[in-house]
Structures are given as C-alpha cells and as structure tokens.
C-alpha cells in the first residue's frame, strides 16, 4: 500500500459526505424529469465511481428500462454499493438482478457479507443510523429517492444483505 492510500480514502470519504449532505439538503428536489432509463447502464456507470478495485459487480440479467431520473437512480446504486463496501469490505461481491412478485416488478442489489442484523433492520433507512464507520446518510437518501419515484425499497437477508426495489404492480419496466 502506498502512503497516499489513506489520504485518497479520506478525500473520497469527504466527497461522499459532501454529496450526501447536499442531497439531503435538497429535500424538494429529490428527483427531476423522469425518462425511460436502462437500469443496467446506470448501474454500470455508478460502479465506475466506486473506488474499490477488489470489489466485484455481477449483473445477473438485463433488467430492462424503468421510468426514472437517471441521475438519482445512479445515486441509489452508488449509495448501495458504498454501503456494501462500508459493511463488508473492499473485496465485496455485489449482485444485481430482476425480480417480480405480488407487489410488482423490480430488482435487487445483494452482497456476500454477513447480512443485516434483525435488531437494526427497522432503523436502516433512518438518517444518521449506521453500524459502520459512516455518516448513516446513504440509505436514508436511497429511501428518499425511491419514495420520490413512487417505488418501494426493502432490506432482508439471504446469504448477505439484499435490498429489493419494487417499481410497482403496473408494469413500469420494458425490455432494453
């Protein structure tokens, strides 16, 4: 490890905190114009901003397109990716895939970490709540962006933490 790595991590962390605080400050501007958006393209774009070269992103299938504000959807992915790195470590494996169920079509973002402790699951999306050395703002922003789109987000365990985003009962997704 070079002597610059700790400084690089600190600068990255400060950038993330500033971005997150600005996002929270813009309460009324959570999303802008929505447009048909390729979920996979936005996820891959978000992955390029993550500074964890040992981490792995796997996309299980083409999730298609959803009507979204692409910038805010990217923020959702960035925050979920950073959350996984904060809680699992820089060599985390993250998987994205589509899903459908009674509550509608959607997608999941899962990691290969220890999962979410049952006693903290209800507090995960509370601003300022964190079980790692982080601001506790990232998941609150995820929930705010998801809500502003009219979607739902839920967290569960399945051989790691799984965040499920449901886009609704009516089909809002279309093939890419």
mmCIF file of N, CA and C in Angstrom, residues 24-105:
data_model
loop_
_atom_site.group_PDB
_atom_site.id
_atom_site.type_symbol
_atom_site.label_atom_id
_atom_site.label_comp_id
_atom_site.label_asym_id
_atom_site.label_seq_id
_atom_site.Cartn_x
_atom_site.Cartn_y
_atom_site.Cartn_z
ATOM 1 N N UNK A 24 -29.353 15.553 0.914
ATOM 2 C CA UNK A 24 -30.348 15.691 1.977
ATOM 3 C C UNK A 24 -30.864 17.117 2.066
ATOM 4 N N UNK A 25 -30.001 18.092 1.797
ATOM 5 C CA UNK A 25 -30.404 19.492 1.880
ATOM 6 C C UNK A 25 -31.410 19.860 0.795
ATOM 7 N N UNK A 26 -31.359 19.156 -0.341
ATOM 8 C CA UNK A 26 -32.264 19.424 -1.460
ATOM 9 C C UNK A 26 -33.550 18.635 -1.317
ATOM 10 N N UNK A 27 -34.195 18.734 -0.186
ATOM 11 C CA UNK A 27 -35.384 17.915 0.102
ATOM 12 C C UNK A 27 -36.412 17.930 -1.017
ATOM 13 N N UNK A 28 -36.752 19.100 -1.519
ATOM 14 C CA UNK A 28 -37.796 19.203 -2.526
ATOM 15 C C UNK A 28 -37.334 18.853 -3.927
ATOM 16 N N UNK A 29 -36.031 18.646 -4.111
ATOM 17 C CA UNK A 29 -35.502 18.381 -5.440
ATOM 18 C C UNK A 29 -34.942 16.973 -5.543
ATOM 19 N N UNK A 30 -35.633 16.021 -4.916
ATOM 20 C CA UNK A 30 -35.108 14.665 -4.884
ATOM 21 C C UNK A 30 -34.992 14.055 -6.265
ATOM 22 N N UNK A 31 -35.990 14.277 -7.126
ATOM 23 C CA UNK A 31 -35.868 13.791 -8.496
ATOM 24 C C UNK A 31 -36.254 14.901 -9.460
ATOM 25 N N UNK A 32 -35.679 14.824 -10.641
ATOM 26 C CA UNK A 32 -36.014 15.768 -11.692
ATOM 27 C C UNK A 32 -36.925 15.071 -12.694
ATOM 28 N N UNK A 33 -36.734 15.399 -13.955
ATOM 29 C CA UNK A 33 -37.535 14.785 -15.015
ATOM 30 C C UNK A 33 -37.223 13.297 -15.095
ATOM 31 N N UNK A 34 -38.269 12.495 -15.305
ATOM 32 C CA UNK A 34 -38.051 11.063 -15.479
ATOM 33 C C UNK A 34 -38.106 10.725 -16.960
ATOM 34 N N UNK A 35 -37.394 9.666 -17.321
ATOM 35 C CA UNK A 35 -37.344 9.217 -18.706
ATOM 36 C C UNK A 35 -37.075 7.716 -18.707
ATOM 37 N N UNK A 36 -37.379 7.026 -19.797
ATOM 38 C CA UNK A 36 -37.034 5.599 -19.854
ATOM 39 C C UNK A 36 -35.523 5.453 -19.672
ATOM 40 N N UNK A 37 -35.118 4.678 -18.676
ATOM 41 C CA UNK A 37 -33.715 4.601 -18.279
ATOM 42 C C UNK A 37 -33.280 3.148 -18.192
ATOM 43 N N UNK A 38 -32.178 2.805 -18.833
ATOM 44 C CA UNK A 38 -31.626 1.458 -18.756
ATOM 45 C C UNK A 38 -31.028 1.251 -17.365
ATOM 46 N N UNK A 39 -31.596 0.323 -16.620
ATOM 47 C CA UNK A 39 -31.138 0.062 -15.251
ATOM 48 C C UNK A 39 -29.693 -0.423 -15.251
ATOM 49 N N UNK A 40 -29.364 -1.343 -16.153
ATOM 50 C CA UNK A 40 -28.009 -1.898 -16.209
ATOM 51 C C UNK A 40 -26.989 -0.818 -16.569
ATOM 52 N N UNK A 41 -27.308 0.036 -17.538
ATOM 53 C CA UNK A 41 -26.374 1.096 -17.939
ATOM 54 C C UNK A 41 -26.090 2.040 -16.776
ATOM 55 N N UNK A 42 -27.131 2.405 -16.026
ATOM 56 C CA UNK A 42 -26.944 3.310 -14.886
ATOM 57 C C UNK A 42 -26.150 2.618 -13.782
ATOM 58 N N UNK A 43 -26.423 1.344 -13.530
ATOM 59 C CA UNK A 43 -25.677 0.593 -12.507
ATOM 60 C C UNK A 43 -24.195 0.512 -12.874
ATOM 61 N N UNK A 44 -23.914 0.229 -14.141
ATOM 62 C CA UNK A 44 -22.513 0.140 -14.575
ATOM 63 C C UNK A 44 -21.818 1.497 -14.489
ATOM 64 N N UNK A 45 -22.539 2.569 -14.811
ATOM 65 C CA UNK A 45 -21.990 3.915 -14.699
ATOM 66 C C UNK A 45 -21.679 4.239 -13.229
ATOM 67 N N UNK A 46 -22.587 3.875 -12.331
ATOM 68 C CA UNK A 46 -22.375 4.109 -10.899
ATOM 69 C C UNK A 46 -21.175 3.314 -10.393
ATOM 70 N N UNK A 47 -21.014 2.096 -10.904
ATOM 71 C CA UNK A 47 -19.914 1.232 -10.461
ATOM 72 C C UNK A 47 -18.562 1.868 -10.785
ATOM 73 N N UNK A 48 -18.490 2.630 -11.878
ATOM 74 C CA UNK A 48 -17.230 3.267 -12.268
ATOM 75 C C UNK A 48 -16.773 4.304 -11.249
ATOM 76 N N UNK A 49 -17.686 4.820 -10.422
ATOM 77 C CA UNK A 49 -17.321 5.835 -9.438
ATOM 78 C C UNK A 49 -16.848 5.221 -8.123
ATOM 79 N N UNK A 50 -16.974 3.923 -7.987
ATOM 80 C CA UNK A 50 -16.633 3.255 -6.727
ATOM 81 C C UNK A 50 -15.145 2.946 -6.711
ATOM 82 N N UNK A 51 -14.473 3.400 -5.673
ATOM 83 C CA UNK A 51 -13.031 3.174 -5.550
ATOM 84 C C UNK A 51 -12.788 1.961 -4.663
ATOM 85 N N UNK A 52 -13.014 0.798 -5.214
ATOM 86 C CA UNK A 52 -12.751 -0.465 -4.517
ATOM 87 C C UNK A 52 -12.363 -1.486 -5.582
ATOM 88 N N UNK A 53 -11.105 -1.445 -6.045
ATOM 89 C CA UNK A 53 -10.703 -2.293 -7.172
ATOM 90 C C UNK A 53 -10.847 -3.795 -6.919
ATOM 91 N N UNK A 54 -10.882 -4.226 -5.656
ATOM 92 C CA UNK A 54 -11.026 -5.655 -5.369
ATOM 93 C C UNK A 54 -12.490 -6.087 -5.360
ATOM 94 N N UNK A 55 -13.403 -5.137 -5.354
ATOM 95 C CA UNK A 55 -14.837 -5.450 -5.333
ATOM 96 C C UNK A 55 -15.285 -5.943 -6.704
ATOM 97 N N UNK A 56 -16.357 -6.737 -6.699
ATOM 98 C CA UNK A 56 -16.878 -7.317 -7.938
ATOM 99 C C UNK A 56 -18.357 -7.000 -8.067
ATOM 100 N N UNK A 57 -18.759 -6.591 -9.259
ATOM 101 C CA UNK A 57 -20.173 -6.376 -9.561
ATOM 102 C C UNK A 57 -20.596 -7.406 -10.598
ATOM 103 N N UNK A 58 -21.669 -8.132 -10.295
ATOM 104 C CA UNK A 58 -22.237 -9.101 -11.228
ATOM 105 C C UNK A 58 -23.662 -8.680 -11.524
ATOM 106 N N UNK A 59 -24.007 -8.635 -12.802
ATOM 107 C CA UNK A 59 -25.378 -8.320 -13.194
ATOM 108 C C UNK A 59 -25.963 -9.600 -13.771
ATOM 109 N N UNK A 60 -26.949 -10.145 -13.066
ATOM 110 C CA UNK A 60 -27.497 -11.461 -13.386
ATOM 111 C C UNK A 60 -28.268 -11.502 -14.690
ATOM 112 N N UNK A 61 -28.990 -10.469 -15.003
ATOM 113 C CA UNK A 61 -29.782 -10.466 -16.233
ATOM 114 C C UNK A 61 -30.034 -9.022 -16.640
ATOM 115 N N UNK A 62 -30.503 -8.835 -17.849
ATOM 116 C CA UNK A 62 -30.820 -7.490 -18.294
ATOM 117 C C UNK A 62 -32.145 -7.088 -17.663
ATOM 118 N N UNK A 63 -32.096 -6.110 -16.803
ATOM 119 C CA UNK A 63 -33.266 -5.712 -16.029
ATOM 120 C C UNK A 63 -34.228 -4.881 -16.880
ATOM 121 N N UNK A 64 -33.747 -4.385 -17.998
ATOM 122 C CA UNK A 64 -34.606 -3.584 -18.859
ATOM 123 C C UNK A 64 -34.545 -2.116 -18.483
ATOM 124 N N UNK A 65 -35.605 -1.396 -18.842
ATOM 125 C CA UNK A 65 -35.677 0.037 -18.576
ATOM 126 C C UNK A 65 -36.815 0.326 -17.616
ATOM 127 N N UNK A 66 -36.642 1.409 -16.876
ATOM 128 C CA UNK A 66 -37.678 1.875 -15.966
ATOM 129 C C UNK A 66 -37.753 3.386 -16.107
ATOM 130 N N UNK A 67 -38.907 3.956 -15.879
ATOM 131 C CA UNK A 67 -39.057 5.407 -15.955
ATOM 132 C C UNK A 67 -38.440 5.996 -14.689
ATOM 133 N N UNK A 68 -37.359 6.758 -14.856
ATOM 134 C CA UNK A 68 -36.617 7.257 -13.695
ATOM 135 C C UNK A 68 -35.875 8.536 -14.032
ATOM 136 N N UNK A 69 -35.439 9.217 -12.980
ATOM 137 C CA UNK A 69 -34.468 10.295 -13.105
ATOM 138 C C UNK A 69 -33.110 9.591 -13.088
ATOM 139 N N UNK A 70 -32.401 9.523 -14.228
ATOM 140 C CA UNK A 70 -31.168 8.735 -14.290
ATOM 141 C C UNK A 70 -30.110 9.151 -13.272
ATOM 142 N N UNK A 71 -30.003 10.450 -12.992
ATOM 143 C CA UNK A 71 -29.006 10.929 -12.027
ATOM 144 C C UNK A 71 -29.318 10.407 -10.631
ATOM 145 N N UNK A 72 -30.582 10.428 -10.250
ATOM 146 C CA UNK A 72 -30.968 9.963 -8.920
ATOM 147 C C UNK A 72 -30.907 8.430 -8.816
ATOM 148 N N UNK A 73 -31.231 7.744 -9.902
ATOM 149 C CA UNK A 73 -31.101 6.278 -9.890
ATOM 150 C C UNK A 73 -29.635 5.900 -9.716
ATOM 151 N N UNK A 74 -28.751 6.649 -10.363
ATOM 152 C CA UNK A 74 -27.316 6.401 -10.198
ATOM 153 C C UNK A 74 -26.908 6.600 -8.735
ATOM 154 N N UNK A 75 -27.460 7.623 -8.085
ATOM 155 C CA UNK A 75 -27.165 7.886 -6.676
ATOM 156 C C UNK A 75 -27.618 6.706 -5.808
ATOM 157 N N UNK A 76 -28.762 6.109 -6.145
ATOM 158 C CA UNK A 76 -29.237 4.928 -5.407
ATOM 159 C C UNK A 76 -28.195 3.821 -5.496
ATOM 160 N N UNK A 77 -27.742 3.527 -6.723
ATOM 161 C CA UNK A 77 -26.735 2.477 -6.887
ATOM 162 C C UNK A 77 -25.440 2.820 -6.168
ATOM 163 N N UNK A 78 -24.952 4.053 -6.325
ATOM 164 C CA UNK A 78 -23.703 4.442 -5.665
ATOM 165 C C UNK A 78 -23.800 4.253 -4.151
ATOM 166 N N UNK A 79 -24.922 4.677 -3.565
ATOM 167 C CA UNK A 79 -25.079 4.566 -2.124
ATOM 168 C C UNK A 79 -25.191 3.112 -1.684
ATOM 169 N N UNK A 80 -25.898 2.282 -2.443
ATOM 170 C CA UNK A 80 -25.986 0.860 -2.087
ATOM 171 C C UNK A 80 -24.626 0.177 -2.226
ATOM 172 N N UNK A 81 -23.873 0.527 -3.266
ATOM 173 C CA UNK A 81 -22.532 -0.046 -3.446
ATOM 174 C C UNK A 81 -21.605 0.370 -2.299
ATOM 175 N N UNK A 82 -21.622 1.675 -1.957
ATOM 176 C CA UNK A 82 -20.761 2.159 -0.867
ATOM 177 C C UNK A 82 -21.164 1.527 0.464
ATOM 178 N N UNK A 83 -22.460 1.348 0.664
ATOM 179 C CA UNK A 83 -22.944 0.723 1.884
ATOM 180 C C UNK A 83 -22.381 -0.697 2.000
ATOM 181 N N UNK A 84 -22.397 -1.439 0.906
ATOM 182 C CA UNK A 84 -21.857 -2.803 0.921
ATOM 183 C C UNK A 84 -20.364 -2.787 1.240
ATOM 184 N N UNK A 85 -19.632 -1.861 0.631
ATOM 185 C CA UNK A 85 -18.190 -1.765 0.877
ATOM 186 C C UNK A 85 -17.927 -1.378 2.329
ATOM 187 N N UNK A 86 -18.706 -0.424 2.874
ATOM 188 C CA UNK A 86 -18.531 0.001 4.266
ATOM 189 C C UNK A 86 -18.768 -1.152 5.242
ATOM 190 N N UNK A 87 -19.739 -2.009 4.936
ATOM 191 C CA UNK A 87 -20.132 -3.058 5.885
ATOM 192 C C UNK A 87 -19.465 -4.397 5.639
ATOM 193 N N UNK A 88 -19.053 -4.673 4.403
ATOM 194 C CA UNK A 88 -18.472 -5.979 4.080
ATOM 195 C C UNK A 88 -16.968 -5.873 3.869
ATOM 196 N N UNK A 89 -16.524 -4.794 3.258
ATOM 197 C CA UNK A 89 -15.104 -4.621 2.969
ATOM 198 C C UNK A 89 -14.880 -4.384 1.496
ATOM 199 N N UNK A 90 -13.668 -4.001 1.147
ATOM 200 C CA UNK A 90 -13.369 -3.590 -0.224
ATOM 201 C C UNK A 90 -13.326 -4.751 -1.212
ATOM 202 N N UNK A 91 -13.382 -5.995 -0.736
ATOM 203 C CA UNK A 91 -13.393 -7.128 -1.666
ATOM 204 C C UNK A 91 -14.787 -7.748 -1.773
ATOM 205 N N UNK A 92 -15.809 -6.968 -1.474
ATOM 206 C CA UNK A 92 -17.198 -7.432 -1.520
ATOM 207 C C UNK A 92 -17.597 -7.831 -2.948
ATOM 208 N N UNK A 93 -18.492 -8.787 -3.029
ATOM 209 C CA UNK A 93 -19.112 -9.129 -4.303
ATOM 210 C C UNK A 93 -20.565 -8.665 -4.235
ATOM 211 N N UNK A 94 -20.973 -7.883 -5.224
ATOM 212 C CA UNK A 94 -22.329 -7.337 -5.277
ATOM 213 C C UNK A 94 -23.006 -7.887 -6.523
ATOM 214 N N UNK A 95 -24.257 -8.285 -6.347
ATOM 215 C CA UNK A 95 -25.027 -8.844 -7.461
ATOM 216 C C UNK A 95 -26.307 -8.039 -7.644
ATOM 217 N N UNK A 96 -26.656 -7.792 -8.900
ATOM 218 C CA UNK A 96 -27.897 -7.103 -9.248
ATOM 219 C C UNK A 96 -28.694 -8.029 -10.161
ATOM 220 N N UNK A 97 -30.000 -8.071 -9.946
ATOM 221 C CA UNK A 97 -30.854 -8.881 -10.811
ATOM 222 C C UNK A 97 -32.290 -8.397 -10.764
ATOM 223 N N UNK A 98 -33.101 -8.919 -11.661
ATOM 224 C CA UNK A 98 -34.514 -8.536 -11.690
ATOM 225 C C UNK A 98 -35.314 -9.494 -10.824
ATOM 226 N N UNK A 99 -36.489 -9.056 -10.447
ATOM 227 C CA UNK A 99 -37.388 -9.908 -9.672
ATOM 228 C C UNK A 99 -38.808 -9.440 -9.891
ATOM 229 N N UNK A 100 -39.736 -10.327 -9.639
ATOM 230 C CA UNK A 100 -41.139 -9.942 -9.692
ATOM 231 C C UNK A 100 -41.881 -10.729 -8.625
ATOM 232 N N UNK A 101 -42.928 -10.120 -8.145
ATOM 233 C CA UNK A 101 -43.714 -10.748 -7.091
ATOM 234 C C UNK A 101 -45.077 -10.114 -7.005
ATOM 235 N N UNK A 102 -45.775 -10.374 -5.895
ATOM 236 C CA UNK A 102 -47.127 -9.857 -5.704
ATOM 237 C C UNK A 102 -47.172 -8.333 -5.734
ATOM 238 N N UNK A 103 -46.099 -7.694 -5.258
ATOM 239 C CA UNK A 103 -46.111 -6.236 -5.176
ATOM 240 C C UNK A 103 -45.595 -5.575 -6.459
ATOM 241 N N UNK A 104 -45.218 -6.367 -7.457
ATOM 242 C CA UNK A 104 -44.825 -5.801 -8.739
ATOM 243 C C UNK A 104 -43.447 -6.210 -9.191
ATOM 244 N N UNK A 105 -43.015 -5.599 -10.290
ATOM 245 C CA UNK A 105 -41.704 -5.887 -10.840
ATOM 246 C C UNK A 105 -40.658 -5.031 -10.147
#
